[in-house]
One Martini backbone bead per residue (centre of mass of N, CA, C, O) as a GRO file, in nm:
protein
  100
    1UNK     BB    1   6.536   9.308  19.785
    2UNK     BB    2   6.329   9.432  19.932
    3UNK     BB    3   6.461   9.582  20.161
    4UNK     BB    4   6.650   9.735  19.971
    5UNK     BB    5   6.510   9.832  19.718
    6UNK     BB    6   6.554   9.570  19.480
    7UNK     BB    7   6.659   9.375  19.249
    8UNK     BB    8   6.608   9.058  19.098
    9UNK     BB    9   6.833   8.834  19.065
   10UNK     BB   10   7.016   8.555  18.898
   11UNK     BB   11   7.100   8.272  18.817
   12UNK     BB   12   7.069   7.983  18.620
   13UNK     BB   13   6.973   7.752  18.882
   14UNK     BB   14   6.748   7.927  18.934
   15UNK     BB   15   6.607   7.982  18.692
   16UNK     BB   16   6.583   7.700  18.619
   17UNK     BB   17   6.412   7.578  18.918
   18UNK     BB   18   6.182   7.861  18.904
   19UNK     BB   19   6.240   8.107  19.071
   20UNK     BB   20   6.281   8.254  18.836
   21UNK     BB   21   6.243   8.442  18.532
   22UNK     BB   22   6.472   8.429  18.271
   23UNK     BB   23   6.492   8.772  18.314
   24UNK     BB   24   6.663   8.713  18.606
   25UNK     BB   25   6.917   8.666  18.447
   26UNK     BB   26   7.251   8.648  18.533
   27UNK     BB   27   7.474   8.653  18.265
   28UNK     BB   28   7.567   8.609  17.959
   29UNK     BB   29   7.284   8.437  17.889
   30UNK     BB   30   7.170   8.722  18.030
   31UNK     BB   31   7.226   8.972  18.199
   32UNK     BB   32   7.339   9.266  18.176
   33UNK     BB   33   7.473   9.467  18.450
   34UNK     BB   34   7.492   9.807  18.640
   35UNK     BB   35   7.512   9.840  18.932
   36UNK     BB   36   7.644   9.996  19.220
   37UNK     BB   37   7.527   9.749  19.367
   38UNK     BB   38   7.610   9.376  19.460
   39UNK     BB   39   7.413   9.087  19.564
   40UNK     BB   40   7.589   8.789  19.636
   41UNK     BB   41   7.395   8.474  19.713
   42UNK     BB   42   7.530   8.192  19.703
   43UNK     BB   43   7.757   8.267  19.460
   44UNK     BB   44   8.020   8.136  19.335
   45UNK     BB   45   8.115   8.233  19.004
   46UNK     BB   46   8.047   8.197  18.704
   47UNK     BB   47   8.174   8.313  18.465
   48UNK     BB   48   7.906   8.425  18.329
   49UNK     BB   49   7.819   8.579  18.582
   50UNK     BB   50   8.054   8.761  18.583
   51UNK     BB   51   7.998   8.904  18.306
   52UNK     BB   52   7.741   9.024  18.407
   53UNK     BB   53   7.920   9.187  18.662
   54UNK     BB   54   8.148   9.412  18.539
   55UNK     BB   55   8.023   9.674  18.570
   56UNK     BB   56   8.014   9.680  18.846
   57UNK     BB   57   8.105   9.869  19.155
   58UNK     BB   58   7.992   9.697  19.335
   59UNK     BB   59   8.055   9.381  19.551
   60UNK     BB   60   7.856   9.153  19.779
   61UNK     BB   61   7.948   8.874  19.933
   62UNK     BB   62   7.778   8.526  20.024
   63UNK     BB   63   7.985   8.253  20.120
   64UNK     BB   64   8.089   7.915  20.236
   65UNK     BB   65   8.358   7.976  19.992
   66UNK     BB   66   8.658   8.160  20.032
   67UNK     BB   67   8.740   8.052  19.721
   68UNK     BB   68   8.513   8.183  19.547
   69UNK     BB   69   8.515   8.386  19.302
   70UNK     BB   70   8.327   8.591  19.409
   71UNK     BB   71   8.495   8.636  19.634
   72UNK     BB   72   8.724   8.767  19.466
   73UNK     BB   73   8.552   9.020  19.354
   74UNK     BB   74   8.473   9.113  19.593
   75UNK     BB   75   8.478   9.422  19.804
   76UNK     BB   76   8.280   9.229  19.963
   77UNK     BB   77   8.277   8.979  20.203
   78UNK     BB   78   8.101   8.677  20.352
   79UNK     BB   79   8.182   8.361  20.543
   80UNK     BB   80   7.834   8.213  20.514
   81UNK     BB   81   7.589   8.103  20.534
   82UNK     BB   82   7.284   8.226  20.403
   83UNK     BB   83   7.054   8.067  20.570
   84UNK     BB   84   7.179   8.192  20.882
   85UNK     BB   85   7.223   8.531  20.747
   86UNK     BB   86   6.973   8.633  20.641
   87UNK     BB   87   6.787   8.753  20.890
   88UNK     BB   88   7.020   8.998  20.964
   89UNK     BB   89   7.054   9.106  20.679
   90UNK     BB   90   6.751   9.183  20.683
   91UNK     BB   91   6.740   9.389  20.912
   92UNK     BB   92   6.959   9.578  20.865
   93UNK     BB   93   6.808   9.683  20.582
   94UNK     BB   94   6.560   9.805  20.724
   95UNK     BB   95   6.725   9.986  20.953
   96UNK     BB   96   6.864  10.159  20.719
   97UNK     BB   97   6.526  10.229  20.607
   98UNK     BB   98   6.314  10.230  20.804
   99UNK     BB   99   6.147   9.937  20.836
  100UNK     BB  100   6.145   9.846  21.138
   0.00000   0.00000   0.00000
């Protein structure tokens, strides 16, 4: 979120297991978001999530399961481990703002 210069939001299991605090949870049960685009990295897509980002403009999706929710509502997919592709993803935003 960081190198994107975006907000963090997070799933209910990252919320409940204390990584982000519930005010960053995104979700039915959590925030509805309407970001211009949306990047879910390892979010698999329970309904309740998809509820939550249903007014994004795009999302962005990076799951390493080609079938999961998540990616079926992406308008970009990429189906790959996200802990193999974070340090790469990490890199391209920086230096798309010109932070590397």
């Amino acid at each position: 979120a960081t190198a994107l210069g975006a907000s963090e939001g997070g799933s209910r299991p990252v919320c409940d297991a204390g990584h982000l605090p519930r005010a960053r949870q995104v979700g039915a049960s959590g925030t509805l978001v309407e970001p211009r685009c949306y990047v879910a990295l390892g979010i698999a897509g329970a309904p309740q999530h998809l509820q939550g980002i249903a007014k994004c403009e795009r999302v962005v999706a990076v799951n390493a399961d080609p079938h999961c929710d998540m990616i079926k509502r992406a308008d970009l997919a990429i189906i790959g481990d996200i802990q193999a592709l974070m340090p790469a993803l990490e890199r391209l935003a920086k230096g798309v703002r010109g932070d590397a």
